[in-house]
Protein backbone atom coordinates (compact mmCIF):
# COMPACT_ATOMS: atom_id res chain seq x y z
CA UNK A 1 0.00 0.00 0.00
CA UNK A 2 1.38 3.41 -0.96
CA UNK A 3 1.72 6.18 1.54
CA UNK A 4 1.79 9.87 0.66
CA UNK A 5 5.12 11.38 1.67
CA UNK A 6 5.15 14.58 -0.39
CA UNK A 7 2.88 16.98 -2.20
CA UNK A 8 0.40 19.56 -1.00
CA UNK A 9 1.60 21.94 1.71
CA UNK A 10 0.33 25.04 3.46
CA UNK A 11 2.10 27.85 5.29
CA UNK A 12 0.70 30.50 7.61
CA UNK A 13 2.21 33.45 9.45
CA UNK A 14 0.17 34.44 12.52
CA UNK A 15 -2.79 32.58 11.06
CA UNK A 16 -2.67 34.29 7.65
CA UNK A 17 -2.21 31.77 4.85
CA UNK A 18 0.43 32.64 2.27
CA UNK A 19 0.20 31.56 -1.36
CA UNK A 20 2.84 28.85 -1.21
CA UNK A 21 4.46 28.49 -4.63
CA UNK A 22 6.97 25.75 -3.82
CA UNK A 23 10.51 24.99 -2.68
CA UNK A 24 9.47 24.58 0.95
CA UNK A 25 12.40 23.74 3.24
CA UNK A 26 12.20 23.29 6.99
CA UNK A 27 15.01 23.04 9.52
CA UNK A 28 14.01 23.16 13.18
CA UNK A 29 17.13 21.58 14.65
CA UNK A 30 18.03 23.41 17.85
CA UNK A 31 21.76 22.66 17.75
CA UNK A 32 24.57 22.21 15.27
CA UNK A 33 27.48 19.89 16.02
CA UNK A 34 30.93 20.09 14.50
CA UNK A 35 33.53 17.39 14.96
CA UNK A 36 36.84 18.29 16.59
CA UNK A 37 39.84 16.36 15.36
CA UNK A 38 43.26 16.57 16.93
CA UNK A 39 46.53 15.43 15.40
CA UNK A 40 46.15 12.05 17.07
CA UNK A 41 42.40 11.25 16.86
CA UNK A 42 38.89 12.63 16.93
CA UNK A 43 38.46 14.30 20.32
CA UNK A 44 34.71 14.83 20.18
CA UNK A 45 32.49 17.64 18.99
CA UNK A 46 31.40 21.15 19.79
CA UNK A 47 27.73 22.02 19.98
CA UNK A 48 26.24 25.43 19.31
CA UNK A 49 22.69 26.72 19.16
CA UNK A 50 21.37 27.33 15.67
CA UNK A 51 18.56 29.40 14.28
CA UNK A 52 15.67 27.23 13.04
CA UNK A 53 14.00 28.26 9.77
CA UNK A 54 11.24 27.70 7.25
CA UNK A 55 12.00 28.85 3.71
CA UNK A 56 9.73 28.84 0.66
CA UNK A 57 8.64 30.63 -2.49
CA UNK A 58 5.37 32.57 -2.28
CA UNK A 59 3.25 34.18 -4.97
CA UNK A 60 2.89 37.94 -4.76
CA UNK A 61 -0.31 39.75 -5.65
CA UNK A 62 -3.24 41.49 -4.06
CA UNK A 63 -3.19 39.23 -1.00
CA UNK A 64 0.57 39.28 -0.35
CA UNK A 65 3.05 42.10 -0.83
CA UNK A 66 6.75 42.49 -0.13
CA UNK A 67 5.89 45.23 2.37
CA UNK A 68 3.65 42.82 4.30
CA UNK A 69 6.32 40.12 4.32
CA UNK A 70 9.00 42.60 5.43
CA UNK A 71 6.85 43.65 8.38
CA UNK A 72 6.66 40.14 9.86
CA UNK A 73 8.35 39.97 13.27
CA UNK A 74 7.52 37.99 16.41
CA UNK A 75 5.18 35.72 14.43
CA UNK A 76 4.15 32.10 14.72
CA UNK A 77 4.85 30.45 11.36
CA UNK A 78 3.31 27.05 10.64
CA UNK A 79 4.04 24.71 7.73
CA UNK A 80 1.63 21.80 7.22
CA UNK A 81 2.87 19.06 4.90
CA UNK A 82 1.10 16.37 2.89
CA UNK A 83 2.63 13.62 5.03
CA UNK A 84 0.71 14.90 8.06
CA UNK A 85 3.66 16.63 9.71
CA UNK A 86 3.33 20.16 11.08
CA UNK A 87 6.34 22.36 11.71
CA UNK A 88 6.05 25.52 13.80
CA UNK A 89 8.46 28.42 14.32
CA UNK A 90 7.99 30.63 17.34
CA UNK A 91 8.85 34.35 17.65
CA UNK A 92 9.69 34.28 13.93
CA UNK A 93 10.80 37.06 11.60
CA UNK A 94 11.61 37.35 7.91
CA UNK A 95 15.36 37.36 7.42
CA UNK A 96 16.46 38.36 3.94
CA UNK A 97 15.84 41.30 1.71
CA UNK A 98 13.22 40.27 -0.82
CA UNK A 99 13.82 39.85 -4.53
CA UNK A 100 10.80 39.88 -6.79
CA UNK A 101 10.87 37.38 -9.64
CA UNK A 102 8.66 39.44 -11.97
CA UNK A 103 8.44 36.74 -14.62
CA UNK A 104 6.87 34.30 -12.16
CA UNK A 105 5.27 36.80 -9.75
CA UNK A 106 6.93 35.39 -6.65
CA UNK A 107 9.62 35.88 -4.04
CA UNK A 108 11.58 33.61 -1.72
CA UNK A 109 10.84 34.04 1.99
CA UNK A 110 13.03 32.79 4.82
CA UNK A 111 11.44 32.82 8.25
CA UNK A 112 13.74 32.39 11.22
CA UNK A 113 12.66 32.00 14.83
CA UNK A 114 13.85 31.48 18.36
CA UNK A 115 12.64 27.87 18.46
CA UNK A 116 10.76 25.30 16.43
CA UNK A 117 8.69 22.18 16.91
CA UNK A 118 7.51 19.17 14.91
CA UNK A 119 4.16 17.41 15.29
Coordinates of N, CA, C and O in Angstrom, one line a residue:
X1 N 0.8 -1.2 0.0 CA 0.0 0.0 0.0 C 0.9 1.2 0.0 O 1.8 1.3 0.8
X2 N 0.6 2.2 -0.9 CA 1.4 3.4 -1.0 C 1.0 4.4 0.1 O -0.1 4.4 0.6
X3 N 2.0 5.2 0.5 CA 1.7 6.2 1.5 C 2.2 7.5 1.0 O 3.3 7.6 0.5
X4 N 1.4 8.5 1.1 CA 1.8 9.9 0.7 C 2.9 10.4 1.5 O 2.8 10.5 2.8
X5 N 4.0 10.8 0.9 CA 5.1 11.4 1.7 C 5.5 12.8 1.2 O 6.3 13.5 1.8
X6 N 4.9 13.2 0.1 CA 5.2 14.6 -0.4 C 4.0 15.1 -1.2 O 3.1 14.3 -1.6
X7 N 3.9 16.4 -1.4 CA 2.9 17.0 -2.2 C 2.4 18.3 -1.6 O 3.1 19.1 -1.2
X8 N 1.1 18.3 -1.5 CA 0.4 19.6 -1.0 C 1.0 20.0 0.3 O 1.2 19.2 1.2
X9 N 1.1 21.4 0.5 CA 1.6 21.9 1.7 C 1.0 23.3 1.9 O 0.5 23.9 0.9
X10 N 0.9 23.7 3.1 CA 0.3 25.0 3.5 C 1.2 25.7 4.4 O 1.9 25.1 5.3
X11 N 1.3 27.1 4.3 CA 2.1 27.9 5.3 C 1.3 29.1 5.7 O 0.6 29.7 4.9
X12 N 1.4 29.3 7.0 CA 0.7 30.5 7.6 C 1.7 31.3 8.5 O 2.6 30.7 9.1
X13 N 1.5 32.6 8.5 CA 2.2 33.4 9.5 C 1.2 34.2 10.3 O 0.4 34.9 9.8
X14 N 1.2 33.9 11.6 CA 0.2 34.4 12.5 C -1.2 34.2 12.0 O -2.1 35.1 12.1
X15 N -1.5 33.0 11.5 CA -2.8 32.6 11.1 C -3.2 33.0 9.7 O -4.2 32.6 9.2
X16 N -2.4 33.8 9.0 CA -2.7 34.3 7.6 C -2.0 33.4 6.7 O -0.8 33.2 6.7
X17 N -2.8 32.7 5.8 CA -2.2 31.8 4.9 C -1.5 32.5 3.7 O -2.1 33.4 3.1
X18 N -0.3 32.1 3.4 CA 0.4 32.6 2.3 C 0.2 31.7 1.1 O 0.0 30.6 1.2
X19 N 0.4 32.3 -0.1 CA 0.2 31.6 -1.4 C 1.5 30.8 -1.6 O 2.4 31.3 -2.3
X20 N 1.6 29.6 -1.1 CA 2.8 28.8 -1.2 C 3.1 28.4 -2.7 O 2.2 27.7 -3.2
X21 N 4.2 28.8 -3.2 CA 4.5 28.5 -4.6 C 5.2 27.2 -4.7 O 5.1 26.4 -5.6
X22 N 6.2 27.0 -3.8 CA 7.0 25.7 -3.8 C 8.3 25.9 -3.1 O 8.5 26.9 -2.4
X23 N 9.2 25.0 -3.3 CA 10.5 25.0 -2.7 C 10.5 25.2 -1.2 O 11.3 25.9 -0.6
X24 N 9.6 24.5 -0.5 CA 9.5 24.6 0.9 C 10.6 23.7 1.6 O 10.7 22.5 1.4
X25 N 11.4 24.4 2.5 CA 12.4 23.7 3.2 C 12.2 24.1 4.7 O 11.9 25.2 5.0
X26 N 12.4 23.1 5.6 CA 12.2 23.3 7.0 C 13.4 22.7 7.7 O 13.9 21.6 7.4
X27 N 13.9 23.5 8.7 CA 15.0 23.0 9.5 C 14.8 23.6 10.9 O 15.0 24.8 11.2
X28 N 14.3 22.7 11.8 CA 14.0 23.2 13.2 C 15.0 22.6 14.2 O 14.8 22.7 15.4
X29 N 16.1 22.1 13.7 CA 17.1 21.6 14.6 C 17.6 22.7 15.6 O 17.9 23.8 15.1
X30 N 17.7 22.4 16.9 CA 18.0 23.4 17.8 C 19.5 23.6 18.0 O 20.0 24.6 18.5
X31 N 20.3 22.6 17.6 CA 21.8 22.7 17.7 C 22.5 22.2 16.5 O 21.9 21.5 15.6
X32 N 23.7 22.6 16.4 CA 24.6 22.2 15.3 C 25.9 21.7 15.9 O 26.4 22.3 16.8
X33 N 26.3 20.5 15.5 CA 27.5 19.9 16.0 C 28.6 19.8 15.0 O 28.3 19.5 13.8
X34 N 29.8 20.1 15.4 CA 30.9 20.1 14.5 C 32.0 19.2 15.2 O 32.3 19.4 16.3
X35 N 32.5 18.3 14.4 CA 33.5 17.4 15.0 C 34.8 18.1 15.2 O 35.2 19.1 14.5
X36 N 35.5 17.7 16.3 CA 36.8 18.3 16.6 C 37.9 17.2 16.5 O 37.8 16.2 17.2
X37 N 38.8 17.3 15.6 CA 39.8 16.4 15.4 C 41.2 17.0 15.8 O 41.5 18.1 15.4
X38 N 41.9 16.2 16.6 CA 43.3 16.6 16.9 C 44.2 15.9 16.0 O 43.9 15.3 14.9
X39 N 45.5 16.1 16.2 CA 46.5 15.4 15.4 C 46.6 13.9 15.6 O 47.1 13.2 14.8
X40 N 46.1 13.5 16.7 CA 46.2 12.0 17.1 C 44.9 11.3 16.8 O 44.9 10.1 16.5
X41 N 43.7 11.9 17.0 CA 42.4 11.2 16.9 C 41.3 12.3 16.9 O 41.5 13.4 17.1
X42 N 40.1 11.8 16.8 CA 38.9 12.6 16.9 C 38.7 12.8 18.4 O 38.6 11.8 19.2
X43 N 38.6 14.0 18.9 CA 38.5 14.3 20.3 C 37.0 14.4 20.8 O 36.7 14.2 21.9
X44 N 36.1 14.7 19.8 CA 34.7 14.8 20.2 C 34.1 15.8 19.3 O 34.4 15.9 18.1
X45 N 33.2 16.6 19.8 CA 32.5 17.6 19.0 C 32.2 18.8 19.8 O 32.1 18.8 21.1
X46 N 31.9 20.0 19.1 CA 31.4 21.1 19.8 C 29.9 21.3 19.4 O 29.5 20.8 18.3
X47 N 29.2 21.9 20.2 CA 27.7 22.0 20.0 C 27.4 23.5 20.2 O 27.7 24.0 21.2
X48 N 26.7 24.0 19.2 CA 26.2 25.4 19.3 C 24.8 25.5 19.0 O 24.3 24.8 18.1
X49 N 24.1 26.5 19.6 CA 22.7 26.7 19.2 C 22.6 27.2 17.7 O 23.6 27.8 17.2
X50 N 21.6 26.8 17.0 CA 21.4 27.3 15.7 C 20.0 27.9 15.5 O 19.1 27.6 16.3
X51 N 19.8 28.7 14.5 CA 18.6 29.4 14.3 C 17.7 28.5 13.4 O 18.1 28.2 12.2
X52 N 16.6 28.0 13.9 CA 15.7 27.2 13.0 C 15.0 28.1 12.0 O 14.8 29.3 12.2
X53 N 14.6 27.5 10.8 CA 14.0 28.3 9.8 C 13.0 27.5 9.0 O 13.0 26.2 9.0
X54 N 12.1 28.2 8.3 CA 11.2 27.7 7.3 C 11.4 28.6 6.1 O 11.3 29.8 6.2
X55 N 11.7 28.0 4.9 CA 12.0 28.8 3.7 C 11.1 28.3 2.6 O 11.0 27.1 2.4
X56 N 10.6 29.2 1.8 CA 9.7 28.8 0.7 C 9.6 30.0 -0.3 O 10.0 31.1 -0.1
X57 N 9.0 29.6 -1.5 CA 8.6 30.6 -2.5 C 7.2 30.9 -2.3 O 6.4 30.0 -2.2
X58 N 6.8 32.2 -2.4 CA 5.4 32.6 -2.3 C 5.0 33.5 -3.5 O 5.8 34.2 -3.9
X59 N 3.8 33.3 -3.9 CA 3.3 34.2 -5.0 C 2.9 35.6 -4.4 O 2.5 35.7 -3.3
X60 N 3.2 36.6 -5.2 CA 2.9 37.9 -4.8 C 1.7 38.4 -5.6 O 1.5 38.0 -6.7
X61 N 0.9 39.3 -5.0 CA -0.3 39.7 -5.7 C -1.1 40.6 -4.7 O -0.5 41.2 -3.8
X62 N -2.4 40.7 -4.9 CA -3.2 41.5 -4.1 C -3.2 41.0 -2.6 O -3.4 41.9 -1.7
X63 N -3.1 39.7 -2.4 CA -3.2 39.2 -1.0 C -1.9 39.3 -0.3 O -1.8 39.3 1.0
X64 N -0.7 39.3 -1.0 CA 0.6 39.3 -0.3 C 1.5 40.3 -1.1 O 1.6 40.2 -2.3
X65 N 2.1 41.1 -0.3 CA 3.1 42.1 -0.8 C 4.4 42.0 -0.1 O 4.5 41.4 1.0
X66 N 5.4 42.5 -0.8 CA 6.8 42.5 -0.1 C 6.7 43.3 1.2 O 7.3 42.9 2.2
X67 N 6.0 44.4 1.2 CA 5.9 45.2 2.4 C 5.3 44.4 3.5 O 5.8 44.5 4.7
X68 N 4.3 43.6 3.2 CA 3.6 42.8 4.3 C 4.6 41.8 4.8 O 4.7 41.6 6.0
X69 N 5.3 41.1 3.9 CA 6.3 40.1 4.3 C 7.4 40.7 5.1 O 7.9 40.2 6.1
X70 N 7.9 41.9 4.7 CA 9.0 42.6 5.4 C 8.6 43.0 6.9 O 9.5 43.1 7.7
X71 N 7.3 43.2 7.1 CA 6.9 43.7 8.4 C 6.7 42.5 9.4 O 6.4 42.8 10.6
X72 N 6.9 41.3 9.0 CA 6.7 40.1 9.9 C 7.8 40.0 10.9 O 9.0 39.8 10.5
X73 N 7.4 40.2 12.1 CA 8.4 40.0 13.3 C 7.5 39.4 14.4 O 6.3 39.6 14.5
X74 N 8.2 38.6 15.3 CA 7.5 38.0 16.4 C 6.2 37.2 16.0 O 5.2 37.4 16.7
X75 N 6.3 36.5 14.9 CA 5.2 35.7 14.4 C 5.3 34.2 14.7 O 6.4 33.7 15.0
X76 N 4.2 33.6 14.7 CA 4.2 32.1 14.7 C 3.9 31.6 13.3 O 2.9 32.0 12.7
X77 N 4.9 30.9 12.7 CA 4.8 30.5 11.4 C 4.7 28.9 11.4 O 5.4 28.2 12.0
X78 N 3.6 28.5 10.6 CA 3.3 27.1 10.6 C 3.3 26.5 9.2 O 2.7 27.1 8.3
X79 N 4.0 25.4 9.0 CA 4.0 24.7 7.7 C 3.4 23.4 7.9 O 3.8 22.6 8.8
X80 N 2.3 23.1 7.2 CA 1.6 21.8 7.2 C 1.9 21.0 5.9 O 1.6 21.6 4.8
X81 N 2.4 19.8 6.1 CA 2.9 19.1 4.9 C 1.9 17.9 4.6 O 1.1 17.5 5.5
X82 N 2.0 17.4 3.4 CA 1.1 16.4 2.9 C 1.2 15.1 3.7 O 0.3 14.3 3.8
X83 N 2.4 14.9 4.3 CA 2.6 13.6 5.0 C 2.0 13.7 6.4 O 2.2 12.8 7.2
X84 N 1.3 14.8 6.8 CA 0.7 14.9 8.1 C 1.6 15.6 9.1 O 1.1 15.9 10.2
X85 N 2.8 15.9 8.8 CA 3.7 16.6 9.7 C 3.3 18.1 9.7 O 3.0 18.7 8.7
X86 N 3.5 18.7 10.9 CA 3.3 20.2 11.1 C 4.6 20.7 11.8 O 5.0 20.1 12.8
X87 N 5.1 21.7 11.2 CA 6.3 22.4 11.7 C 6.0 23.8 12.1 O 5.4 24.5 11.3
X88 N 6.4 24.2 13.3 CA 6.1 25.5 13.8 C 7.3 26.3 14.3 O 8.1 25.7 15.0
X89 N 7.4 27.5 13.8 CA 8.5 28.4 14.3 C 7.8 29.4 15.3 O 6.7 29.9 15.0
X90 N 8.5 29.7 16.4 CA 8.0 30.6 17.3 C 8.8 31.9 17.3 O 10.0 31.9 17.1
X91 N 8.2 33.0 17.6 CA 8.9 34.4 17.7 C 9.7 34.6 16.4 O 10.8 35.0 16.4
X92 N 9.0 34.3 15.2 CA 9.7 34.3 13.9 C 9.7 35.7 13.3 O 8.8 36.5 13.5
X93 N 10.6 35.8 12.4 CA 10.8 37.1 11.6 C 11.2 36.7 10.2 O 11.6 35.5 10.0
X94 N 11.1 37.6 9.2 CA 11.6 37.4 7.9 C 13.0 37.9 7.9 O 13.3 39.0 8.4
X95 N 13.9 37.1 7.3 CA 15.4 37.4 7.4 C 15.9 38.2 6.3 O 16.5 39.2 6.5
X96 N 15.7 37.8 5.1 CA 16.5 38.4 3.9 C 15.7 39.5 3.3 O 14.5 39.6 3.4
X97 N 16.5 40.3 2.6 CA 15.8 41.3 1.7 C 15.1 40.5 0.6 O 15.6 39.5 0.2
X98 N 14.0 41.0 0.1 CA 13.2 40.3 -0.8 C 13.6 40.7 -2.2 O 13.8 41.8 -2.5
X99 N 13.6 39.6 -3.1 CA 13.8 39.9 -4.5 C 12.6 39.3 -5.3 O 12.2 38.2 -5.2
X100 N 12.0 40.2 -6.0 CA 10.8 39.9 -6.8 C 11.2 39.2 -8.1 O 12.0 39.8 -8.8
X101 N 10.7 38.0 -8.3 CA 10.9 37.4 -9.6 C 9.6 37.8 -10.5 O 8.6 37.2 -10.3
X102 N 9.8 38.9 -11.3 CA 8.7 39.4 -12.0 C 8.1 38.5 -13.0 O 6.9 38.5 -13.2
X103 N 8.9 37.7 -13.6 CA 8.4 36.7 -14.6 C 7.5 35.7 -14.0 O 6.5 35.4 -14.7
X104 N 7.7 35.3 -12.8 CA 6.9 34.3 -12.2 C 6.0 34.9 -11.1 O 5.2 34.1 -10.5
X105 N 6.1 36.2 -10.8 CA 5.3 36.8 -9.7 C 5.4 36.2 -8.4 O 4.5 36.0 -7.6
X106 N 6.7 36.0 -8.0 CA 6.9 35.4 -6.7 C 8.2 35.9 -6.0 O 9.0 36.6 -6.7
X107 N 8.4 35.6 -4.8 CA 9.6 35.9 -4.0 C 9.9 34.7 -3.1 O 9.0 34.0 -2.7
X108 N 11.2 34.6 -2.7 CA 11.6 33.6 -1.7 C 11.5 34.3 -0.4 O 11.9 35.4 -0.2
X109 N 11.0 33.5 0.6 CA 10.8 34.0 2.0 C 11.6 33.1 2.9 O 11.4 31.9 2.8
X110 N 12.4 33.6 3.8 CA 13.0 32.8 4.8 C 12.6 33.3 6.2 O 12.9 34.5 6.5
X111 N 11.8 32.5 6.9 CA 11.4 32.8 8.2 C 12.4 32.2 9.2 O 12.8 31.0 9.0
X112 N 12.9 32.9 10.2 CA 13.7 32.4 11.2 C 13.1 32.7 12.5 O 12.3 33.6 12.7
X113 N 13.3 31.8 13.5 CA 12.7 32.0 14.8 C 13.6 31.6 16.0 O 14.6 31.1 15.8
X114 N 13.1 31.8 17.2 CA 13.9 31.5 18.4 C 13.8 30.0 18.7 O 14.7 29.5 19.3
X115 N 12.7 29.3 18.3 CA 12.6 27.9 18.5 C 11.6 27.3 17.5 O 10.9 28.0 16.8
X116 N 11.7 26.0 17.3 CA 10.8 25.3 16.4 C 10.3 24.0 17.0 O 10.9 23.4 17.9
X117 N 9.2 23.5 16.5 CA 8.7 22.2 16.9 C 8.1 21.4 15.7 O 7.8 22.0 14.7
X118 N 8.0 20.1 15.9 CA 7.5 19.2 14.9 C 6.4 18.3 15.5 O 6.6 17.8 16.6
X119 N 5.3 18.2 14.8 CA 4.2 17.4 15.3 C 3.8 16.5 14.2 O 3.8 16.7 13.1

